[in-house]
Amino acid sequence: MAKTDLRLTVEEDAMLAGEQGELVQWAIRMQVDVGRFFGADRLVPVTSAHMVGDMEVMGEPGLALLQKIAHGAARFRVPMTTNARCVDFAAAERLLQDPGMVCKEKELIAAIRTIGAIQTDTCINYQSVYQPHFGEHVAWGDTGTVIYANSVLGARSNFESGPAAFAAGITGRTPRYGFHVPEQRRGTVLVELSAELEDLADWGALGAVVGRQCNDYWQVPVIDGAKPGSVTSDRMKHLGASLASYGSLAMFHMVGVTPEAASVDAAFAGREPKQTIKVDDAAIADVYASYPADRDEIDLVVLTGPQLSLFEIKLVAELLDGRSVHGNTRFIITTNQMNHAAATALGYVPAIERAGGMVLVGVCFYLMGADVMRERFGWRNVLTNSAKLANIIGGYRYHPIFRRTRDCVEAAVAGRLQS
Amino acid sequence: MTRDAVDPSVLELRGPPGFGRPLDGEALVSSDPFSPRYDLDRSTGLISRKGHAVEGHNLAGKILVIPAVKGGVAAGWAFYDLMRRGIAPAAILCRETNPVFVQGAVLAGIPILHRLEPDPVTSIRTGDRISVDPTSGRVVVSRFGG
């Protein structure tokens, strides 16, 4: 097999031999092992890394590992940004979050900042922090960031989970396999889109339809039929997050929109589609119908997953239109510190807060110990415009209801879903 | 089936080289894909998701055989967490896997193989004793009294 034929540069050989210290050796060892597994021929330099490390999945052993590394001398050699985390310290008490988790979160942040991370706490780094150019190799962690970078920007990344992105930050490289290789980026599945998509949630629903039928990291759907002018960054953001959540997908093409899909033929680059998925209005309606209301009263309305852009925050403030959130309903949105600062200065955040809504910073709702909050507040259902959140939050024993953005805001005001 | 063609008690599967050291162990075969975040009680190693093909089985120390993986980036840390708490699977055989799963297995030092022929999910049974050699991409199943 050609599998073990991974060639290293002189410098990389030295790193593997331990000449740049134990941590660098440990990091490149993992990269070589993963690269060999997937048939990588070499490592490629990356310009940035983006790390997911929430306490919920890392556990104590993961935290202890990072703390041990922080005590050593090695530091990230390319910019390392951090993904959405579990705690907004300004809101933790109001949300009755577990003090133990809040404390661990502080320790985790201290460790990764010591190693040199830029604490952005965002899952929309591609909107707020850095947009890699076409063909640029990066090592990003959160699945939504990877699919956006690959598909919309034409940059190159695999899903680099916590330890893998960490290793890439330490070595400044990543193994060249998967979506770093042009052949893997060709389309495999044709999506014939005839549905009218307007709201952000409609685009998330499209991702759900495709992801449910095409659940395999190595598949690349080619979406044909998007109306010119109908696609925005936020819509692609919801589409990508949903494709990654429902289908573990890391890349899509959209004909006439994304950079490697000037035509259907260009997107497939000689491959025959192995499957065709038709998405009409009925298919989109079916996604909403798959998350029916358990009752009219809504305990919680959450707009998150991905964090909201400045445009989305402005939209929420406008939809509220000076009205107040119902007394029996909680209304929560999440964003990053950059958008929060801008939206505060522009008056959108104060408007949402005056209405009784909460604007959380640097977090994503499902990472926040969602099951503990559910028990402490007695929440049963959650209404959202995020197809991704609807997919995940059932695992924390919420009843998820998925609707369009305007319906979510109206329900927050009325305390109940309007029929 | 290959196992009936030559010797009903011994079956060999082959695939590309995987990761990790050789080992012997007992198989736990799931016909459903697996996520360490959503299918598992991470304090005990029990497969806890209702309706999962191997619900109620414990994966600690077993050679986990699965058709595919699911979930986001959680698997990257989850296996290390399980390993440090002594409830990790001994090895993982996948029909198909993805980078996150392999990154997680490598961090934790858990042997992992993929793309084996014949299909491990249909040719290996829960309780089979199997020998795994990741370097050569070989898995041998011994079935005494099947």
Coordinates of C-alpha atoms in Angstrom, one line a residue:
Chain A
M1 CA 0.0 0.0 0.0
A2 CA 1.0 3.6 -0.6
K3 CA -0.4 4.4 2.8
T4 CA 2.8 4.6 4.7
D5 CA 4.5 6.8 2.1
L6 CA 4.3 10.1 4.1
R7 CA 7.4 12.2 3.4
L8 CA 8.6 14.7 5.9
T9 CA 10.9 17.7 5.3
V10 CA 14.2 17.9 7.1
E11 CA 12.7 20.3 9.7
E12 CA 9.7 18.0 10.2
D13 CA 12.0 15.0 10.7
A14 CA 13.9 17.0 13.3
M15 CA 10.6 17.8 15.0
L16 CA 9.6 14.2 15.0
A17 CA 13.1 13.3 16.5
G18 CA 12.4 15.6 19.4
E19 CA 14.9 18.3 18.5
Q20 CA 12.3 21.1 19.1
G21 CA 11.1 19.6 22.4
E22 CA 8.8 17.0 23.7
L23 CA 5.5 18.8 23.0
V24 CA 6.4 19.5 19.3
Q25 CA 7.4 15.9 19.0
W26 CA 4.1 14.7 20.6
A27 CA 2.1 17.0 18.3
I28 CA 3.8 16.0 15.0
R29 CA 3.7 12.3 16.0
M30 CA -0.1 12.5 16.2
Q31 CA -0.2 14.3 12.9
V32 CA 2.0 11.7 11.2
D33 CA -0.2 8.9 12.6
V34 CA -3.4 10.5 11.4
G35 CA -1.8 11.4 8.1
R36 CA -0.6 7.9 7.5
F37 CA -4.1 6.5 8.4
F38 CA -5.7 8.5 5.6
G39 CA -2.9 8.2 3.1
A40 CA -1.4 11.7 3.3
D41 CA 1.7 12.2 1.2
R42 CA 3.1 15.1 3.3
L43 CA 2.3 17.8 5.8
V44 CA 1.2 21.2 4.5
P45 CA 1.9 24.5 6.3
V46 CA -1.3 26.2 7.6
T47 CA -1.9 29.9 8.2
S48 CA -4.2 29.5 11.1
A49 CA -5.8 27.0 13.5
H50 CA -9.2 27.2 15.3
M51 CA -9.7 25.1 18.3
V52 CA -12.7 23.5 19.9
G53 CA -12.2 22.6 23.6
D54 CA -15.4 22.7 25.6
M55 CA -15.2 21.2 29.1
E56 CA -18.2 19.1 28.4
V57 CA -16.4 16.8 26.0
M58 CA -12.8 17.3 27.1
G59 CA -13.5 16.3 30.7
E60 CA -11.0 16.6 33.5
P61 CA -8.3 14.6 31.7
G62 CA -8.4 16.9 28.7
L63 CA -8.1 20.0 31.0
A64 CA -5.2 18.4 32.9
L65 CA -3.4 17.7 29.6
L66 CA -3.7 21.3 28.5
Q67 CA -2.5 22.6 31.9
K68 CA 0.5 20.3 31.7
I69 CA 1.3 21.7 28.3
A70 CA 0.9 25.3 29.5
H71 CA 3.6 24.7 32.0
G72 CA 6.0 23.8 29.2
A73 CA 7.8 26.1 26.8
A74 CA 6.1 25.4 23.5
R75 CA 3.7 27.9 22.1
F76 CA 1.4 28.1 19.0
R77 CA 3.4 29.2 16.0
V78 CA 0.4 30.2 13.8
P79 CA -2.7 32.3 15.0
M80 CA -4.9 30.0 17.1
T81 CA -8.5 31.2 17.6
T82 CA -10.9 29.6 20.0
N83 CA -14.4 28.4 19.3
A84 CA -17.6 29.2 21.2
R85 CA -17.4 28.1 24.8
C86 CA -19.7 27.0 27.6
V87 CA -19.9 30.1 29.9
D88 CA -20.6 33.8 29.5
F89 CA -19.3 34.9 32.8
A90 CA -21.6 37.9 33.0
A91 CA -24.6 35.7 32.7
A92 CA -23.6 32.5 34.4
E93 CA -25.4 33.2 37.7
R94 CA -28.6 34.4 36.1
L95 CA -28.7 31.2 34.0
L96 CA -28.1 29.1 37.2
Q97 CA -25.1 27.4 35.5
D98 CA -23.2 25.0 37.6
P99 CA -20.4 26.9 39.6
G100 CA -18.1 23.9 39.2
M101 CA -18.3 24.1 35.4
V102 CA -17.8 27.9 35.5
C103 CA -14.7 27.4 37.5
K104 CA -13.3 24.7 35.2
E105 CA -14.0 27.0 32.2
K106 CA -11.8 29.7 33.8
E107 CA -9.0 27.2 34.3
L108 CA -9.3 26.0 30.7
I109 CA -9.2 29.6 29.3
A110 CA -6.1 30.4 31.4
A111 CA -4.3 27.4 30.0
I112 CA -5.0 27.9 26.4
R113 CA -4.2 31.6 26.6
T114 CA -0.9 30.8 28.2
I115 CA -0.1 28.6 25.2
G116 CA -0.8 31.5 23.0
A117 CA -4.5 31.2 21.8
I118 CA -6.4 34.3 20.7
Q119 CA -9.5 34.0 22.8
T120 CA -12.2 34.8 20.2
D121 CA -14.8 32.4 21.5
T122 CA -16.6 32.3 18.3
C123 CA -18.0 29.7 15.8
I124 CA -18.2 32.4 13.1
N125 CA -14.5 33.3 12.9
Y126 CA -15.0 33.3 9.1
Q127 CA -17.4 36.3 9.4
S128 CA -15.9 38.2 12.3
V129 CA -12.1 37.4 12.5
Y130 CA -10.4 36.0 9.4
Q131 CA -11.4 35.0 5.9
P132 CA -8.8 32.6 4.3
H133 CA -8.5 33.0 0.6
F134 CA -9.0 30.5 -2.2
G135 CA -6.7 27.6 -1.8
E136 CA -5.4 28.6 1.6
H137 CA -4.7 25.7 4.0
V138 CA -6.0 26.1 7.5
A139 CA -6.6 23.7 10.4
W140 CA -10.0 24.6 11.8
G141 CA -12.0 22.7 14.4
D142 CA -15.7 23.5 14.6
T143 CA -17.6 21.7 11.8
G144 CA -19.5 24.9 10.8
T145 CA -16.3 26.8 10.4
V146 CA -14.7 24.1 8.2
I147 CA -17.6 23.7 5.8
Y148 CA -17.9 27.4 5.4
A149 CA -14.1 27.8 4.7
N150 CA -14.1 24.9 2.2
S151 CA -17.3 25.7 0.4
V152 CA -17.8 29.4 0.4
L153 CA -14.2 30.6 0.6
G154 CA -12.5 27.8 -1.3
A155 CA -10.0 27.4 1.5
R156 CA -8.9 24.0 2.6
S157 CA -9.5 22.2 5.9
N158 CA -10.6 18.9 7.3
F159 CA -12.5 18.7 10.6
E160 CA -9.7 19.2 13.0
S161 CA -11.0 18.3 16.4
G162 CA -9.6 19.8 19.6
P163 CA -6.3 17.8 19.9
A164 CA -5.8 17.9 16.1
A165 CA -6.2 21.7 15.8
F166 CA -4.0 22.0 18.9
A167 CA -1.3 20.0 17.2
A168 CA -1.6 22.1 14.1
G169 CA -1.1 25.2 16.1
I170 CA 2.0 23.8 17.7
T171 CA 3.6 22.5 14.5
G172 CA 2.2 25.1 12.0
R173 CA 1.2 22.2 9.7
T174 CA -1.4 19.6 9.1
P175 CA -1.4 16.3 7.2
R176 CA -2.4 16.7 3.5
Y177 CA -5.4 14.4 3.0
G178 CA -9.1 14.8 2.6
F179 CA -10.2 18.3 1.7
H180 CA -6.6 19.6 1.3
V181 CA -6.5 17.4 -1.8
P182 CA -8.2 18.6 -5.0
E183 CA -9.7 15.2 -5.9
Q184 CA -11.6 15.0 -2.6
R185 CA -13.2 18.4 -3.3
R186 CA -15.1 17.2 -6.4
G187 CA -18.9 16.8 -6.1
T188 CA -20.4 13.3 -5.5
V189 CA -24.1 14.0 -5.0
L190 CA -26.4 16.2 -7.0
V191 CA -29.0 18.3 -5.2
E192 CA -31.7 19.7 -7.5
L193 CA -33.2 22.6 -5.6
S194 CA -36.6 23.9 -6.7
A195 CA -37.8 25.1 -3.2
E196 CA -38.2 28.9 -2.6
L197 CA -35.8 29.6 0.3
E198 CA -36.2 32.9 2.1
D199 CA -35.7 32.9 5.8
L200 CA -32.4 31.7 7.4
A201 CA -34.2 28.7 8.8
D202 CA -35.2 27.7 5.2
W203 CA -31.5 27.4 4.4
G204 CA -30.9 25.3 7.5
A205 CA -33.9 23.1 6.5
L206 CA -32.2 22.6 3.1
G207 CA -29.1 21.4 5.0
A208 CA -31.3 19.0 7.0
V209 CA -32.9 17.5 3.9
V210 CA -29.5 16.9 2.3
G211 CA -27.6 15.9 5.4
R212 CA -30.2 13.3 6.4
Q213 CA -29.9 11.5 3.1
C214 CA -26.2 12.0 2.7
N215 CA -24.6 11.3 6.0
D216 CA -20.9 10.7 5.2
Y217 CA -17.9 13.0 5.7
W218 CA -16.4 12.0 2.3
Q219 CA -19.5 13.1 0.3
V220 CA -19.7 16.5 -1.4
P221 CA -23.2 17.7 -2.4
V222 CA -23.6 20.0 -5.4
I223 CA -26.6 22.2 -5.0
D224 CA -28.0 23.3 -8.3
G225 CA -30.9 25.8 -8.6
A226 CA -30.2 28.5 -6.0
K227 CA -31.7 31.7 -7.3
P228 CA -29.1 34.3 -8.2
G229 CA -29.1 37.1 -5.6
S230 CA -30.9 34.9 -3.0
V231 CA -27.7 33.8 -1.2
T232 CA -26.1 35.7 1.6
S233 CA -23.2 34.9 4.0
D234 CA -25.7 34.3 6.9
R235 CA -27.8 31.9 4.7
M236 CA -24.7 29.9 3.7
K237 CA -23.7 29.9 7.4
H238 CA -27.0 28.3 8.4
L239 CA -26.9 25.9 5.4
G240 CA -23.3 24.8 6.2
A241 CA -23.9 24.4 9.9
S242 CA -26.9 22.2 9.2
L243 CA -25.2 20.1 6.5
A244 CA -22.3 19.5 9.0
S245 CA -24.7 18.7 11.8
Y246 CA -27.1 16.3 10.0
G247 CA -24.6 14.8 7.6
S248 CA -21.1 15.2 9.1
L249 CA -20.4 17.0 5.8
A250 CA -17.3 19.2 5.4
M251 CA -18.0 20.7 2.0
F252 CA -20.7 21.6 -0.5
H253 CA -20.8 23.3 -3.9
M254 CA -23.5 25.7 -5.0
V255 CA -23.6 26.2 -8.7
G256 CA -23.0 29.8 -9.8
V257 CA -22.3 30.8 -6.2
T258 CA -19.3 29.0 -4.6
P259 CA -15.8 29.3 -6.2
E260 CA -15.3 25.8 -7.4
A261 CA -18.8 25.5 -9.0
A262 CA -19.0 27.8 -12.0
S263 CA -21.2 25.1 -13.5
V264 CA -22.5 21.7 -12.5
D265 CA -19.8 20.1 -14.6
A266 CA -17.1 22.1 -13.0
A267 CA -18.3 21.1 -9.5
F268 CA -18.3 17.4 -10.4
A269 CA -15.0 17.7 -12.4
G270 CA -15.6 14.5 -14.3
R271 CA -17.3 12.5 -11.6
E272 CA -20.7 11.1 -12.1
P273 CA -23.2 11.9 -9.3
K274 CA -23.8 8.8 -7.3
Q275 CA -27.1 10.1 -6.0
T276 CA -29.6 12.8 -6.8
I277 CA -31.6 14.5 -4.1
K278 CA -34.6 16.7 -5.1
V279 CA -35.5 19.5 -2.7
D280 CA -38.9 21.1 -3.4
D281 CA -41.1 23.2 -1.1
A282 CA -42.7 20.1 0.3
A283 CA -39.3 18.7 1.4
I284 CA -38.6 22.0 3.3
A285 CA -42.1 21.9 4.8
D286 CA -41.4 18.3 6.0
V287 CA -38.4 19.5 8.0
Y288 CA -40.5 22.0 9.9
A289 CA -43.1 19.3 10.3
S290 CA -40.5 16.9 11.8
Y291 CA -40.2 19.3 14.8
P292 CA -43.8 19.8 15.8
A293 CA -44.9 21.8 18.8
D294 CA -45.7 19.7 21.9
R295 CA -48.1 22.5 23.0
D296 CA -48.8 26.1 22.2
E297 CA -46.9 27.6 25.2
I298 CA -43.2 28.2 24.6
D299 CA -40.8 28.0 27.5
L300 CA -37.7 29.2 25.7
V301 CA -36.8 30.8 22.3
V302 CA -33.1 30.5 21.4
L303 CA -31.3 31.9 18.3
T304 CA -27.9 30.4 18.3
G305 CA -25.8 27.7 16.5
P306 CA -24.2 29.5 14.7
Q307 CA -23.7 32.7 16.7
L308 CA -25.6 35.7 15.2
S309 CA -24.0 38.1 12.8
L310 CA -24.4 41.9 13.2
F311 CA -27.1 41.7 10.5
E312 CA -29.0 39.0 12.4
I313 CA -28.9 40.9 15.7
K314 CA -30.2 44.0 13.9
L315 CA -33.0 41.9 12.4
V316 CA -34.0 40.6 15.8
A317 CA -34.1 44.1 17.3
E318 CA -36.3 45.2 14.4
L319 CA -38.6 42.2 14.6
L320 CA -39.1 42.9 18.3
D321 CA -40.1 46.5 17.3
G322 CA -40.2 47.9 20.8
R323 CA -42.4 45.1 22.2
S324 CA -41.5 43.0 25.3
V325 CA -40.8 39.3 25.6
H326 CA -43.7 37.4 27.4
G327 CA -43.3 36.9 31.1
N328 CA -43.5 33.1 30.9
T329 CA -41.0 32.8 28.0
R330 CA -37.2 33.2 28.0
F331 CA -35.6 34.7 24.9
I332 CA -31.9 34.1 24.4
I333 CA -29.6 34.9 21.5
T334 CA -25.8 34.3 21.3
T335 CA -23.1 36.1 19.5
N336 CA -19.4 36.9 19.8
Q337 CA -17.6 39.8 21.5
M338 CA -17.0 41.6 18.2
N339 CA -20.6 41.6 17.1
H340 CA -21.8 42.3 20.6
A341 CA -19.6 45.4 20.9
A342 CA -20.8 46.7 17.6
A343 CA -24.4 45.9 18.2
T344 CA -24.3 47.5 21.6
A345 CA -22.8 50.7 20.1
L346 CA -25.5 50.6 17.4
G347 CA -28.3 50.2 19.9
Y348 CA -29.5 46.7 18.8
V349 CA -28.3 45.0 22.0
P350 CA -29.9 47.6 24.3
A351 CA -33.2 47.3 22.3
I352 CA -33.2 43.5 22.7
E353 CA -32.4 43.8 26.4
R354 CA -35.1 46.4 27.0
A355 CA -37.5 43.9 25.6
G356 CA -36.4 41.4 28.1
G357 CA -34.2 39.3 25.8
M358 CA -30.7 38.1 26.8
V359 CA -27.8 38.6 24.4
L360 CA -25.1 36.1 25.4
V361 CA -21.4 36.6 24.4
G362 CA -18.9 33.9 23.4
V363 CA -21.1 30.9 23.9
C364 CA -23.3 28.5 22.1
F365 CA -26.5 27.4 23.8
Y366 CA -26.1 23.7 23.7
L367 CA -22.6 23.8 25.2
M368 CA -23.8 25.6 28.3
G369 CA -24.8 22.6 30.4
A370 CA -28.2 22.7 28.7
D371 CA -29.6 19.8 30.6
V372 CA -28.8 21.4 34.0
M373 CA -30.4 24.7 32.9
R374 CA -33.5 22.8 31.7
E375 CA -33.9 21.2 35.0
R376 CA -33.3 24.3 37.1
F377 CA -35.7 26.5 35.1
G378 CA -38.3 23.7 34.4
W379 CA -38.0 24.3 30.6
R380 CA -39.6 21.6 28.5
N381 CA -39.6 23.0 24.9
V382 CA -37.3 25.2 23.0
L383 CA -38.2 27.1 19.8
T384 CA -35.4 28.0 17.4
N385 CA -34.6 29.1 13.8
S386 CA -31.5 26.9 13.9
A387 CA -31.8 23.6 12.2
K388 CA -28.6 22.6 13.9
L389 CA -29.8 23.4 17.4
A390 CA -33.1 21.5 16.7
N391 CA -31.0 18.5 15.7
I392 CA -28.8 18.6 18.8
I393 CA -30.9 19.8 21.7
G394 CA -33.2 16.7 21.9
G395 CA -30.1 15.0 23.3
Y396 CA -30.4 17.3 26.3
R397 CA -34.0 16.2 26.7
Y398 CA -35.6 19.4 25.4
H399 CA -38.6 19.2 23.0
P400 CA -37.2 21.1 19.9
I401 CA -39.5 23.2 17.7
F402 CA -38.0 24.5 14.5
R403 CA -39.6 27.6 12.8
R404 CA -38.7 30.7 10.8
T405 CA -37.0 33.6 12.5
R406 CA -40.1 35.9 12.5
D407 CA -42.2 33.1 14.0
C408 CA -39.6 32.6 16.7
V409 CA -39.6 36.3 17.7
E410 CA -43.4 36.5 17.5
A411 CA -43.6 33.5 19.9
A412 CA -41.2 35.1 22.3
V413 CA -43.5 38.2 22.5
A414 CA -46.8 36.2 22.7
G415 CA -45.5 33.4 24.9
R416 CA -47.0 31.0 22.5
L417 CA -46.7 29.8 19.0
Q418 CA -49.1 31.5 16.6
S419 CA -50.9 29.1 14.4
Chain B
M1 CA -19.5 -15.7 3.0
T2 CA -15.7 -15.9 3.2
R3 CA -15.7 -17.6 6.6
D4 CA -17.7 -20.6 5.2
A5 CA -15.5 -20.9 2.1
V6 CA -12.3 -22.2 3.8
D7 CA -12.6 -22.9 7.4
P8 CA -15.8 -22.0 9.4
S9 CA -13.8 -21.3 12.6
V10 CA -11.3 -18.8 11.2
L11 CA -11.9 -15.6 9.2
E12 CA -9.4 -13.1 8.0
L13 CA -10.2 -9.5 7.2
R14 CA -7.8 -7.2 5.4
G15 CA -7.7 -3.4 4.9
P16 CA -5.2 -0.5 4.6
P17 CA -2.8 -0.1 7.5
G18 CA -4.4 1.4 10.5
F19 CA -3.2 3.0 13.7
G20 CA -1.9 1.4 16.9
R21 CA -0.3 -1.7 18.4
P22 CA -1.4 -5.3 17.8
L23 CA -3.9 -6.8 20.3
D24 CA -6.4 -9.5 20.9
G25 CA -9.8 -9.0 22.4
E26 CA -13.6 -9.6 22.3
A27 CA -15.8 -8.0 19.7
L28 CA -18.8 -5.8 20.3
V29 CA -20.5 -5.4 17.0
S30 CA -23.0 -2.6 16.3
S31 CA -25.1 -2.4 13.1
D32 CA -25.8 1.3 14.0
P33 CA -23.2 4.2 13.6
F34 CA -21.7 5.4 16.8
S35 CA -21.1 8.7 18.5
P36 CA -19.3 8.9 21.8
R37 CA -21.2 12.0 22.7
Y38 CA -24.8 11.0 22.0
D39 CA -24.8 7.2 22.3
L40 CA -22.7 6.7 25.4
D41 CA -23.0 7.1 29.1
R42 CA -19.5 8.6 29.5
S43 CA -19.3 7.8 33.2
T44 CA -19.7 4.0 32.8
G45 CA -19.0 3.1 29.1
L46 CA -22.5 1.8 28.7
I47 CA -24.2 2.4 25.3
S48 CA -27.1 4.4 26.6
R49 CA -29.0 5.7 23.6
K50 CA -32.5 4.3 23.4
G51 CA -33.0 2.0 20.5
H52 CA -29.3 1.8 19.6
A53 CA -28.3 -1.5 18.2
V54 CA -26.1 -2.3 21.2
E55 CA -28.0 -0.4 23.8
G56 CA -27.1 -1.8 27.3
H57 CA -23.7 -3.2 26.2
N58 CA -20.5 -1.8 27.8
L59 CA -17.7 -0.9 25.4
A60 CA -15.0 -0.8 28.0
G61 CA -12.1 -3.1 27.0
K62 CA -14.0 -4.4 23.9
I63 CA -13.1 -4.2 20.3
L64 CA -15.8 -2.0 19.0
V65 CA -17.0 -2.8 15.4
I66 CA -19.2 -0.2 13.7
P67 CA -20.4 0.7 10.2
A68 CA -19.8 4.4 10.5
V69 CA -19.2 7.3 12.9
K70 CA -21.4 10.2 13.6
G71 CA -21.3 13.5 15.4
G72 CA -19.2 16.6 15.3
V73 CA -15.8 17.2 16.8
A74 CA -16.6 15.7 20.2
A75 CA -14.9 12.4 19.5
G76 CA -11.6 14.2 19.3
W77 CA -11.5 14.5 23.1
A78 CA -14.0 11.8 24.1
F79 CA -11.7 8.8 23.7
Y80 CA -8.9 10.3 25.7
D81 CA -11.4 11.0 28.5
L82 CA -12.6 7.4 28.4
M83 CA -9.1 6.0 28.2
R84 CA -7.9 8.0 31.3
R85 CA -10.9 6.8 33.2
G86 CA -10.3 3.2 32.2
I87 CA -13.5 2.7 30.2
A88 CA -12.3 3.1 26.6
P89 CA -12.7 0.4 24.0
A90 CA -9.6 -1.7 23.4
A91 CA -9.7 -1.0 19.6
I92 CA -12.1 0.2 17.0
L93 CA -12.9 -1.3 13.6
C94 CA -15.0 0.8 11.2
R95 CA -16.4 0.2 7.8
E96 CA -15.9 3.9 7.2
T97 CA -14.6 6.6 9.6
N98 CA -13.8 10.3 9.5
P99 CA -10.9 12.5 10.6
V100 CA -12.3 13.4 14.0
F101 CA -12.7 9.8 15.1
V102 CA -9.2 8.9 14.0
Q103 CA -7.7 12.1 15.7
G104 CA -9.5 11.0 18.9
A105 CA -8.3 7.4 18.7
V106 CA -4.7 8.6 18.0
L107 CA -4.7 11.0 21.0
A108 CA -5.9 8.2 23.2
G109 CA -3.6 5.6 21.7
I110 CA -6.6 3.3 20.8
P111 CA -5.9 1.1 17.8
I112 CA -8.2 1.8 14.8
L113 CA -8.7 0.3 11.4
H114 CA -11.1 1.0 8.5
R115 CA -12.2 -0.2 5.1
L116 CA -11.7 -3.9 6.0
E117 CA -12.8 -6.6 3.6
P118 CA -15.0 -8.5 4.1
D119 CA -17.3 -6.1 5.9
P120 CA -16.5 -6.4 9.6
V121 CA -20.0 -5.4 10.7
T122 CA -21.6 -8.4 8.9
S123 CA -18.8 -10.9 9.2
I124 CA -17.8 -10.4 12.9
R125 CA -20.3 -11.2 15.7
T126 CA -20.5 -9.8 19.2
G127 CA -18.5 -12.1 21.5
D128 CA -16.0 -13.3 18.8
R129 CA -12.4 -13.4 19.9
I130 CA -10.4 -11.3 17.4
S131 CA -6.7 -10.5 16.8
V132 CA -6.0 -7.0 15.3
D133 CA -2.7 -6.1 13.6
P134 CA -3.0 -2.4 12.6
T135 CA 0.4 -2.3 10.9
S136 CA -0.5 -4.9 8.3
G137 CA -4.2 -4.0 8.3
R138 CA -5.1 -7.6 9.3
V139 CA -7.9 -8.8 11.6
V140 CA -8.3 -12.5 12.4
V141 CA -11.5 -13.9 13.9
S142 CA -11.4 -17.1 15.8
R143 CA -14.8 -18.6 16.5
F144 CA -14.6 -21.8 18.6
G145 CA -17.8 -23.7 18.6
G146 CA -19.4 -20.6 17.0

